[in-house]
Amino acid sequence: MAGEPQDDCLFCKIVAGHVPATIVRETETTVAFRDINPQAPTHVLIIPRAHYKDAAALATAEPALAADLLRAAQAVADEEKLDSYRVVFNTGAGAGQTVFHTHAHVLGGRGLEWPPG
């Protein structure tokens, strides 16, 4: 069921404390942690504590929680002292999503070219 923890979800296991992660920020609704395969000097993932498969599902079901993710992204950028940064949501396998639990990538600390990838 949407919003409920999934036994086979890596990010649900991180939220529950069953899988270690380098946590940089936590709120009542979100958890932010360092990516294990960073693509920039700062690469932090921000996830909702509730399980939604992707950003579209989250925005449809709980727009206030989607806004919480963006507020957390700004807070992480501030804490990391990033003057500029990118927030990326990969939605679907074709876009590069590999963990099907909504997550935002906060990338910064180097020049980020456009268009990406």
mmCIF file of N, CA and C in Angstrom:
data_model
loop_
_atom_site.group_PDB
_atom_site.id
_atom_site.type_symbol
_atom_site.label_atom_id
_atom_site.label_comp_id
_atom_site.label_asym_id
_atom_site.label_seq_id
_atom_site.Cartn_x
_atom_site.Cartn_y
_atom_site.Cartn_z
ATOM 1 N N MET A 1 0.849 -1.180 0.000
ATOM 2 C CA MET A 1 0.000 0.000 0.000
ATOM 3 C C MET A 1 0.892 1.240 0.000
ATOM 4 N N ALA A 2 0.508 2.241 -0.775
ATOM 5 C CA ALA A 2 1.280 3.480 -0.863
ATOM 6 C C ALA A 2 1.429 4.114 0.519
ATOM 7 N N GLY A 3 2.620 4.598 0.776
ATOM 8 C CA GLY A 3 2.904 5.244 2.049
ATOM 9 C C GLY A 3 3.411 4.302 3.117
ATOM 10 N N GLU A 4 3.118 3.024 2.987
ATOM 11 C CA GLU A 4 3.535 2.030 3.985
ATOM 12 C C GLU A 4 4.922 1.497 3.670
ATOM 13 N N PRO A 5 5.721 1.207 4.692
ATOM 14 C CA PRO A 5 7.055 0.646 4.453
ATOM 15 C C PRO A 5 6.970 -0.656 3.655
ATOM 16 N N GLN A 6 7.942 -0.855 2.783
ATOM 17 C CA GLN A 6 8.009 -2.059 1.968
ATOM 18 C C GLN A 6 9.205 -2.892 2.432
ATOM 19 N N ASP A 7 8.983 -4.173 2.667
ATOM 20 C CA ASP A 7 10.037 -5.057 3.177
ATOM 21 C C ASP A 7 11.240 -5.159 2.246
ATOM 22 N N ASP A 8 11.010 -5.038 0.937
ATOM 23 C CA ASP A 8 12.086 -5.215 -0.034
ATOM 24 C C ASP A 8 12.697 -3.897 -0.501
ATOM 25 N N CYS A 9 12.402 -2.793 0.175
ATOM 26 C CA CYS A 9 12.873 -1.472 -0.246
ATOM 27 C C CYS A 9 14.103 -1.043 0.564
ATOM 28 N N LEU A 10 15.207 -0.802 -0.130
ATOM 29 C CA LEU A 10 16.443 -0.367 0.524
ATOM 30 C C LEU A 10 16.228 0.909 1.333
ATOM 31 N N PHE A 11 15.518 1.891 0.776
ATOM 32 C CA PHE A 11 15.352 3.157 1.483
ATOM 33 C C PHE A 11 14.413 3.020 2.678
ATOM 34 N N CYS A 12 13.425 2.157 2.605
ATOM 35 C CA CYS A 12 12.589 1.895 3.784
ATOM 36 C C CYS A 12 13.446 1.283 4.897
ATOM 37 N N LYS A 13 14.403 0.434 4.515
ATOM 38 C CA LYS A 13 15.304 -0.173 5.500
ATOM 39 C C LYS A 13 16.221 0.878 6.120
ATOM 40 N N ILE A 14 16.643 1.877 5.343
ATOM 41 C CA ILE A 14 17.453 2.969 5.894
ATOM 42 C C ILE A 14 16.615 3.777 6.878
ATOM 43 N N VAL A 15 15.375 4.104 6.507
ATOM 44 C CA VAL A 15 14.484 4.846 7.404
ATOM 45 C C VAL A 15 14.314 4.095 8.726
ATOM 46 N N ALA A 16 14.159 2.777 8.647
ATOM 47 C CA ALA A 16 13.936 1.960 9.841
ATOM 48 C C ALA A 16 15.219 1.732 10.650
ATOM 49 N N GLY A 17 16.368 2.094 10.097
ATOM 50 C CA GLY A 17 17.631 1.886 10.800
ATOM 51 C C GLY A 17 18.203 0.493 10.622
ATOM 52 N N HIS A 18 17.660 -0.286 9.672
ATOM 53 C CA HIS A 18 18.135 -1.650 9.444
ATOM 54 C C HIS A 18 19.324 -1.712 8.489
ATOM 55 N N VAL A 19 19.515 -0.637 7.710
ATOM 56 C CA VAL A 19 20.655 -0.542 6.797
ATOM 57 C C VAL A 19 21.370 0.755 7.143
ATOM 58 N N PRO A 20 22.696 0.704 7.326
ATOM 59 C CA PRO A 20 23.411 1.926 7.698
ATOM 60 C C PRO A 20 23.498 2.921 6.544
ATOM 61 N N ALA A 21 23.530 4.181 6.901
ATOM 62 C CA ALA A 21 23.714 5.265 5.940
ATOM 63 C C ALA A 21 24.342 6.427 6.696
ATOM 64 N N THR A 22 25.025 7.287 5.971
ATOM 65 C CA THR A 22 25.611 8.475 6.578
ATOM 66 C C THR A 22 24.559 9.573 6.552
ATOM 67 N N ILE A 23 23.789 9.645 7.623
ATOM 68 C CA ILE A 23 22.673 10.589 7.736
ATOM 69 C C ILE A 23 23.232 11.989 7.969
ATOM 70 N N VAL A 24 22.738 12.954 7.196
ATOM 71 C CA VAL A 24 23.170 14.342 7.377
ATOM 72 C C VAL A 24 22.058 15.236 7.913
ATOM 73 N N ARG A 25 20.810 14.773 7.807
ATOM 74 C CA ARG A 25 19.686 15.581 8.282
ATOM 75 C C ARG A 25 18.462 14.677 8.408
ATOM 76 N N GLU A 26 17.682 14.901 9.454
ATOM 77 C CA GLU A 26 16.418 14.184 9.632
ATOM 78 C C GLU A 26 15.361 15.168 10.088
ATOM 79 N N THR A 27 14.158 14.975 9.583
ATOM 80 C CA THR A 27 12.998 15.704 10.067
ATOM 81 C C THR A 27 11.924 14.674 10.396
ATOM 82 N N GLU A 28 10.803 15.142 10.827
ATOM 83 C CA GLU A 28 9.692 14.238 11.121
ATOM 84 C C GLU A 28 9.261 13.464 9.881
ATOM 85 N N THR A 29 9.430 14.059 8.685
ATOM 86 C CA THR A 29 8.923 13.446 7.457
ATOM 87 C C THR A 29 9.990 13.019 6.467
ATOM 88 N N THR A 30 11.263 13.433 6.678
ATOM 89 C CA THR A 30 12.313 13.142 5.691
ATOM 90 C C THR A 30 13.603 12.667 6.354
ATOM 91 N N VAL A 31 14.421 11.996 5.551
ATOM 92 C CA VAL A 31 15.767 11.587 5.951
ATOM 93 C C VAL A 31 16.698 11.949 4.791
ATOM 94 N N ALA A 32 17.836 12.579 5.105
ATOM 95 C CA ALA A 32 18.833 12.918 4.092
ATOM 96 C C ALA A 32 20.134 12.212 4.439
ATOM 97 N N PHE A 33 20.753 11.598 3.425
ATOM 98 C CA PHE A 33 21.991 10.855 3.648
ATOM 99 C C PHE A 33 22.880 10.929 2.411
ATOM 100 N N ARG A 34 24.164 10.726 2.618
ATOM 101 C CA ARG A 34 25.137 10.797 1.533
ATOM 102 C C ARG A 34 24.971 9.606 0.583
ATOM 103 N N ASP A 35 25.054 9.904 -0.709
ATOM 104 C CA ASP A 35 24.983 8.864 -1.737
ATOM 105 C C ASP A 35 26.241 8.008 -1.653
ATOM 106 N N ILE A 36 26.102 6.696 -1.790
ATOM 107 C CA ILE A 36 27.265 5.809 -1.709
ATOM 108 C C ILE A 36 28.092 5.830 -3.005
ATOM 109 N N ASN A 37 27.553 6.410 -4.071
ATOM 110 C CA ASN A 37 28.264 6.540 -5.343
ATOM 111 C C ASN A 37 28.160 7.994 -5.800
ATOM 112 N N PRO A 38 28.813 8.917 -5.090
ATOM 113 C CA PRO A 38 28.607 10.343 -5.365
ATOM 114 C C PRO A 38 29.040 10.763 -6.766
ATOM 115 N N GLN A 39 28.225 11.624 -7.366
ATOM 116 C CA GLN A 39 28.482 12.154 -8.697
ATOM 117 C C GLN A 39 28.964 13.599 -8.646
ATOM 118 N N ALA A 40 29.134 14.132 -7.460
ATOM 119 C CA ALA A 40 29.623 15.491 -7.234
ATOM 120 C C ALA A 40 30.207 15.527 -5.828
ATOM 121 N N PRO A 41 31.015 16.555 -5.511
ATOM 122 C CA PRO A 41 31.564 16.636 -4.157
ATOM 123 C C PRO A 41 30.488 16.577 -3.070
ATOM 124 N N THR A 42 29.359 17.210 -3.308
ATOM 125 C CA THR A 42 28.197 17.033 -2.432
ATOM 126 C C THR A 42 27.149 16.266 -3.222
ATOM 127 N N HIS A 43 26.757 15.109 -2.715
ATOM 128 C CA HIS A 43 25.695 14.307 -3.329
ATOM 129 C C HIS A 43 24.920 13.655 -2.191
ATOM 130 N N VAL A 44 23.788 14.273 -1.873
ATOM 131 C CA VAL A 44 22.947 13.829 -0.766
ATOM 132 C C VAL A 44 21.598 13.403 -1.320
ATOM 133 N N LEU A 45 21.093 12.284 -0.831
ATOM 134 C CA LEU A 45 19.745 11.832 -1.185
ATOM 135 C C LEU A 45 18.791 12.240 -0.077
ATOM 136 N N ILE A 46 17.633 12.713 -0.473
ATOM 137 C CA ILE A 46 16.589 13.062 0.494
ATOM 138 C C ILE A 46 15.380 12.209 0.173
ATOM 139 N N ILE A 47 14.907 11.485 1.188
ATOM 140 C CA ILE A 47 13.777 10.579 0.987
ATOM 141 C C ILE A 47 12.674 10.901 1.990
ATOM 142 N N PRO A 48 11.430 10.648 1.588
ATOM 143 C CA PRO A 48 10.360 10.728 2.583
ATOM 144 C C PRO A 48 10.409 9.476 3.452
ATOM 145 N N ARG A 49 9.993 9.616 4.688
ATOM 146 C CA ARG A 49 9.909 8.431 5.555
ATOM 147 C C ARG A 49 8.822 7.478 5.047
ATOM 148 N N ALA A 50 7.811 8.014 4.419
ATOM 149 C CA ALA A 50 6.736 7.199 3.832
ATOM 150 C C ALA A 50 7.174 6.707 2.458
ATOM 151 N N HIS A 51 6.748 5.508 2.087
ATOM 152 C CA HIS A 51 7.140 4.911 0.808
ATOM 153 C C HIS A 51 6.168 5.291 -0.303
ATOM 154 N N TYR A 52 6.704 5.950 -1.312
ATOM 155 C CA TYR A 52 6.001 6.191 -2.574
ATOM 156 C C TYR A 52 6.999 5.855 -3.664
ATOM 157 N N LYS A 53 6.554 5.198 -4.716
ATOM 158 C CA LYS A 53 7.487 4.639 -5.701
ATOM 159 C C LYS A 53 8.290 5.684 -6.463
ATOM 160 N N ASP A 54 7.733 6.868 -6.672
ATOM 161 C CA ASP A 54 8.471 7.891 -7.402
ATOM 162 C C ASP A 54 7.879 9.268 -7.103
ATOM 163 N N ALA A 55 8.503 10.301 -7.652
ATOM 164 C CA ALA A 55 8.091 11.671 -7.365
ATOM 165 C C ALA A 55 6.663 11.946 -7.823
ATOM 166 N N ALA A 56 6.261 11.371 -8.936
ATOM 167 C CA ALA A 56 4.901 11.591 -9.435
ATOM 168 C C ALA A 56 3.867 11.002 -8.478
ATOM 169 N N ALA A 57 4.130 9.797 -7.988
ATOM 170 C CA ALA A 57 3.200 9.162 -7.045
ATOM 171 C C ALA A 57 3.120 9.964 -5.750
ATOM 172 N N LEU A 58 4.265 10.447 -5.285
ATOM 173 C CA LEU A 58 4.279 11.246 -4.058
ATOM 174 C C LEU A 58 3.516 12.553 -4.242
ATOM 175 N N ALA A 59 3.784 13.258 -5.325
ATOM 176 C CA ALA A 59 3.127 14.549 -5.565
ATOM 177 C C ALA A 59 1.618 14.398 -5.667
ATOM 178 N N THR A 60 1.163 13.305 -6.251
ATOM 179 C CA THR A 60 -0.272 13.056 -6.377
ATOM 180 C C THR A 60 -0.897 12.727 -5.031
ATOM 181 N N ALA A 61 -0.242 11.866 -4.258
ATOM 182 C CA ALA A 61 -0.814 11.388 -3.001
ATOM 183 C C ALA A 61 -0.638 12.371 -1.847
ATOM 184 N N GLU A 62 0.524 13.005 -1.764
ATOM 185 C CA GLU A 62 0.843 13.859 -0.608
ATOM 186 C C GLU A 62 1.671 15.064 -1.035
ATOM 187 N N PRO A 63 1.030 16.065 -1.665
ATOM 188 C CA PRO A 63 1.795 17.232 -2.114
ATOM 189 C C PRO A 63 2.541 17.950 -0.990
ATOM 190 N N ALA A 64 2.015 17.947 0.214
ATOM 191 C CA ALA A 64 2.715 18.604 1.329
ATOM 192 C C ALA A 64 4.016 17.871 1.647
ATOM 193 N N LEU A 65 4.031 16.562 1.520
ATOM 194 C CA LEU A 65 5.251 15.792 1.756
ATOM 195 C C LEU A 65 6.265 16.052 0.639
ATOM 196 N N ALA A 66 5.779 16.203 -0.591
ATOM 197 C CA ALA A 66 6.678 16.559 -1.693
ATOM 198 C C ALA A 66 7.338 17.909 -1.407
ATOM 199 N N ALA A 67 6.575 18.844 -0.874
ATOM 200 C CA ALA A 67 7.138 20.148 -0.504
ATOM 201 C C ALA A 67 8.160 20.000 0.621
ATOM 202 N N ASP A 68 7.929 19.085 1.546
ATOM 203 C CA ASP A 68 8.893 18.829 2.624
ATOM 204 C C ASP A 68 10.247 18.397 2.046
ATOM 205 N N LEU A 69 10.218 17.583 0.988
ATOM 206 C CA LEU A 69 11.474 17.150 0.370
ATOM 207 C C LEU A 69 12.238 18.350 -0.182
ATOM 208 N N LEU A 70 11.521 19.274 -0.807
ATOM 209 C CA LEU A 70 12.194 20.451 -1.364
ATOM 210 C C LEU A 70 12.720 21.368 -0.263
ATOM 211 N N ARG A 71 11.981 21.495 0.820
ATOM 212 C CA ARG A 71 12.491 22.275 1.955
ATOM 213 C C ARG A 71 13.741 21.615 2.533
ATOM 214 N N ALA A 72 13.737 20.307 2.609
ATOM 215 C CA ALA A 72 14.908 19.584 3.112
ATOM 216 C C ALA A 72 16.092 19.770 2.164
ATOM 217 N N ALA A 73 15.838 19.809 0.860
ATOM 218 C CA ALA A 73 16.912 20.039 -0.107
ATOM 219 C C ALA A 73 17.563 21.397 0.136
ATOM 220 N N GLN A 74 16.752 22.417 0.368
ATOM 221 C CA GLN A 74 17.295 23.752 0.645
ATOM 222 C C GLN A 74 18.109 23.739 1.941
ATOM 223 N N ALA A 75 17.599 23.065 2.959
ATOM 224 C CA ALA A 75 18.309 22.993 4.242
ATOM 225 C C ALA A 75 19.655 22.284 4.084
ATOM 226 N N VAL A 76 19.679 21.194 3.323
ATOM 227 C CA VAL A 76 20.935 20.479 3.083
ATOM 228 C C VAL A 76 21.907 21.393 2.332
ATOM 229 N N ALA A 77 21.427 22.077 1.303
ATOM 230 C CA ALA A 77 22.290 22.990 0.544
ATOM 231 C C ALA A 77 22.861 24.070 1.456
ATOM 232 N N ASP A 78 22.036 24.600 2.334
ATOM 233 C CA ASP A 78 22.509 25.614 3.285
ATOM 234 C C ASP A 78 23.569 25.036 4.216
ATOM 235 N N GLU A 79 23.304 23.855 4.756
ATOM 236 C CA GLU A 79 24.241 23.216 5.689
ATOM 237 C C GLU A 79 25.564 22.856 5.012
ATOM 238 N N GLU A 80 25.490 22.509 3.731
ATOM 239 C CA GLU A 80 26.686 22.149 2.971
ATOM 240 C C GLU A 80 27.376 23.387 2.387
ATOM 241 N N LYS A 81 26.784 24.566 2.630
ATOM 242 C CA LYS A 81 27.327 25.843 2.147
ATOM 243 C C LYS A 81 27.446 25.882 0.622
ATOM 244 N N LEU A 82 26.405 25.406 -0.049
ATOM 245 C CA LEU A 82 26.374 25.409 -1.512
ATOM 246 C C LEU A 82 25.747 26.711 -2.006
ATOM 247 N N ASP A 83 26.493 27.458 -2.806
ATOM 248 C CA ASP A 83 25.940 28.677 -3.412
ATOM 249 C C ASP A 83 24.987 28.331 -4.543
ATOM 250 N N SER A 84 25.290 27.261 -5.249
ATOM 251 C CA SER A 84 24.406 26.771 -6.302
ATOM 252 C C SER A 84 24.416 25.249 -6.235
ATOM 253 N N TYR A 85 23.322 24.664 -6.649
ATOM 254 C CA TYR A 85 23.178 23.213 -6.549
ATOM 255 C C TYR A 85 22.053 22.770 -7.465
ATOM 256 N N ARG A 86 21.969 21.485 -7.660
ATOM 257 C CA ARG A 86 20.916 20.906 -8.490
ATOM 258 C C ARG A 86 20.135 19.910 -7.653
ATOM 259 N N VAL A 87 18.809 19.898 -7.845
ATOM 260 C CA VAL A 87 17.935 18.902 -7.229
ATOM 261 C C VAL A 87 17.367 18.064 -8.378
ATOM 262 N N VAL A 88 17.549 16.750 -8.297
ATOM 263 C CA VAL A 88 17.119 15.850 -9.368
ATOM 264 C C VAL A 88 16.202 14.778 -8.800
ATOM 265 N N PHE A 89 15.069 14.577 -9.478
ATOM 266 C CA PHE A 89 14.184 13.443 -9.210
ATOM 267 C C PHE A 89 14.199 12.575 -10.462
ATOM 268 N N ASN A 90 14.712 11.347 -10.374
ATOM 269 C CA ASN A 90 14.617 10.404 -11.484
ATOM 270 C C ASN A 90 13.315 9.630 -11.291
ATOM 271 N N THR A 91 12.466 9.659 -12.291
ATOM 272 C CA THR A 91 11.169 8.996 -12.186
ATOM 273 C C THR A 91 11.053 7.941 -13.276
ATOM 274 N N GLY A 92 11.198 6.691 -12.889
ATOM 275 C CA GLY A 92 11.123 5.575 -13.816
ATOM 276 C C GLY A 92 12.496 5.069 -14.211
ATOM 277 N N ALA A 93 12.557 3.806 -14.567
ATOM 278 C CA ALA A 93 13.821 3.159 -14.921
ATOM 279 C C ALA A 93 14.495 3.848 -16.104
ATOM 280 N N GLY A 94 13.723 4.297 -17.078
ATOM 281 C CA GLY A 94 14.287 4.956 -18.252
ATOM 282 C C GLY A 94 14.967 6.270 -17.927
ATOM 283 N N ALA A 95 14.635 6.859 -16.795
ATOM 284 C CA ALA A 95 15.256 8.113 -16.358
ATOM 285 C C ALA A 95 16.407 7.860 -15.385
ATOM 286 N N GLY A 96 16.689 6.590 -15.099
ATOM 287 C CA GLY A 96 17.801 6.264 -14.224
ATOM 288 C C GLY A 96 17.412 5.930 -12.795
ATOM 289 N N GLN A 97 16.110 5.846 -12.498
ATOM 290 C CA GLN A 97 15.714 5.486 -11.137
ATOM 291 C C GLN A 97 16.025 4.018 -10.909
ATOM 292 N N THR A 98 16.786 3.736 -9.850
ATOM 293 C CA THR A 98 17.150 2.349 -9.538
ATOM 294 C C THR A 98 16.567 1.877 -8.218
ATOM 295 N N VAL A 99 16.225 2.801 -7.334
ATOM 296 C CA VAL A 99 15.533 2.455 -6.097
ATOM 297 C C VAL A 99 14.159 3.090 -6.192
ATOM 298 N N PHE A 100 13.128 2.267 -6.148
ATOM 299 C CA PHE A 100 11.768 2.756 -6.387
ATOM 300 C C PHE A 100 11.096 3.168 -5.084
ATOM 301 N N HIS A 101 11.701 4.174 -4.470
ATOM 302 C CA HIS A 101 11.219 4.905 -3.299
ATOM 303 C C HIS A 101 11.601 6.343 -3.625
ATOM 304 N N THR A 102 10.633 7.231 -3.660
ATOM 305 C CA THR A 102 10.904 8.620 -4.048
ATOM 306 C C THR A 102 12.159 9.122 -3.374
ATOM 307 N N HIS A 103 13.014 9.772 -4.166
ATOM 308 C CA HIS A 103 14.191 10.406 -3.593
ATOM 309 C C HIS A 103 14.670 11.537 -4.484
ATOM 310 N N ALA A 104 15.149 12.578 -3.824
ATOM 311 C CA ALA A 104 15.735 13.718 -4.506
ATOM 312 C C ALA A 104 17.242 13.661 -4.312
ATOM 313 N N HIS A 105 17.976 13.910 -5.382
ATOM 314 C CA HIS A 105 19.428 14.032 -5.312
ATOM 315 C C HIS A 105 19.751 15.516 -5.187
ATOM 316 N N VAL A 106 20.546 15.888 -4.198
ATOM 317 C CA VAL A 106 21.071 17.244 -4.097
ATOM 318 C C VAL A 106 22.541 17.150 -4.488
ATOM 319 N N LEU A 107 22.886 17.822 -5.586
ATOM 320 C CA LEU A 107 24.237 17.769 -6.145
ATOM 321 C C LEU A 107 24.841 19.157 -6.161
ATOM 322 N N GLY A 108 26.084 19.275 -5.742
ATOM 323 C CA GLY A 108 26.763 20.557 -5.781
ATOM 324 C C GLY A 108 28.230 20.423 -5.467
ATOM 325 N N GLY A 109 28.895 21.560 -5.426
ATOM 326 C CA GLY A 109 30.301 21.564 -5.104
ATOM 327 C C GLY A 109 31.210 21.526 -6.319
ATOM 328 N N ARG A 110 30.637 21.530 -7.516
ATOM 329 C CA ARG A 110 31.382 21.602 -8.766
ATOM 330 C C ARG A 110 30.456 22.186 -9.821
ATOM 331 N N GLY A 111 31.009 22.566 -10.953
ATOM 332 C CA GLY A 111 30.173 23.038 -12.050
ATOM 333 C C GLY A 111 29.292 21.896 -12.553
ATOM 334 N N LEU A 112 28.056 22.196 -12.818
ATOM 335 C CA LEU A 112 27.111 21.197 -13.338
ATOM 336 C C LEU A 112 26.664 21.649 -14.727
ATOM 337 N N GLU A 113 27.037 20.881 -15.727
ATOM 338 C CA GLU A 113 26.755 21.235 -17.118
ATOM 339 C C GLU A 113 25.279 21.075 -17.448
ATOM 340 N N TRP A 114 24.848 21.765 -18.493
ATOM 341 C CA TRP A 114 23.491 21.631 -18.992
ATOM 342 C C TRP A 114 23.553 21.479 -20.487
ATOM 343 N N PRO A 115 22.843 20.552 -21.100
ATOM 344 C CA PRO A 115 21.939 19.610 -20.434
ATOM 345 C C PRO A 115 22.714 18.501 -19.731
ATOM 346 N N PRO A 116 22.083 17.930 -18.694
ATOM 347 C CA PRO A 116 22.740 16.847 -17.959
ATOM 348 C C PRO A 116 22.737 15.559 -18.773
ATOM 349 N N GLY A 117 23.603 14.643 -18.359
ATOM 350 C CA GLY A 117 23.686 13.273 -18.864
ATOM 351 C C GLY A 117 23.413 13.090 -20.289
#
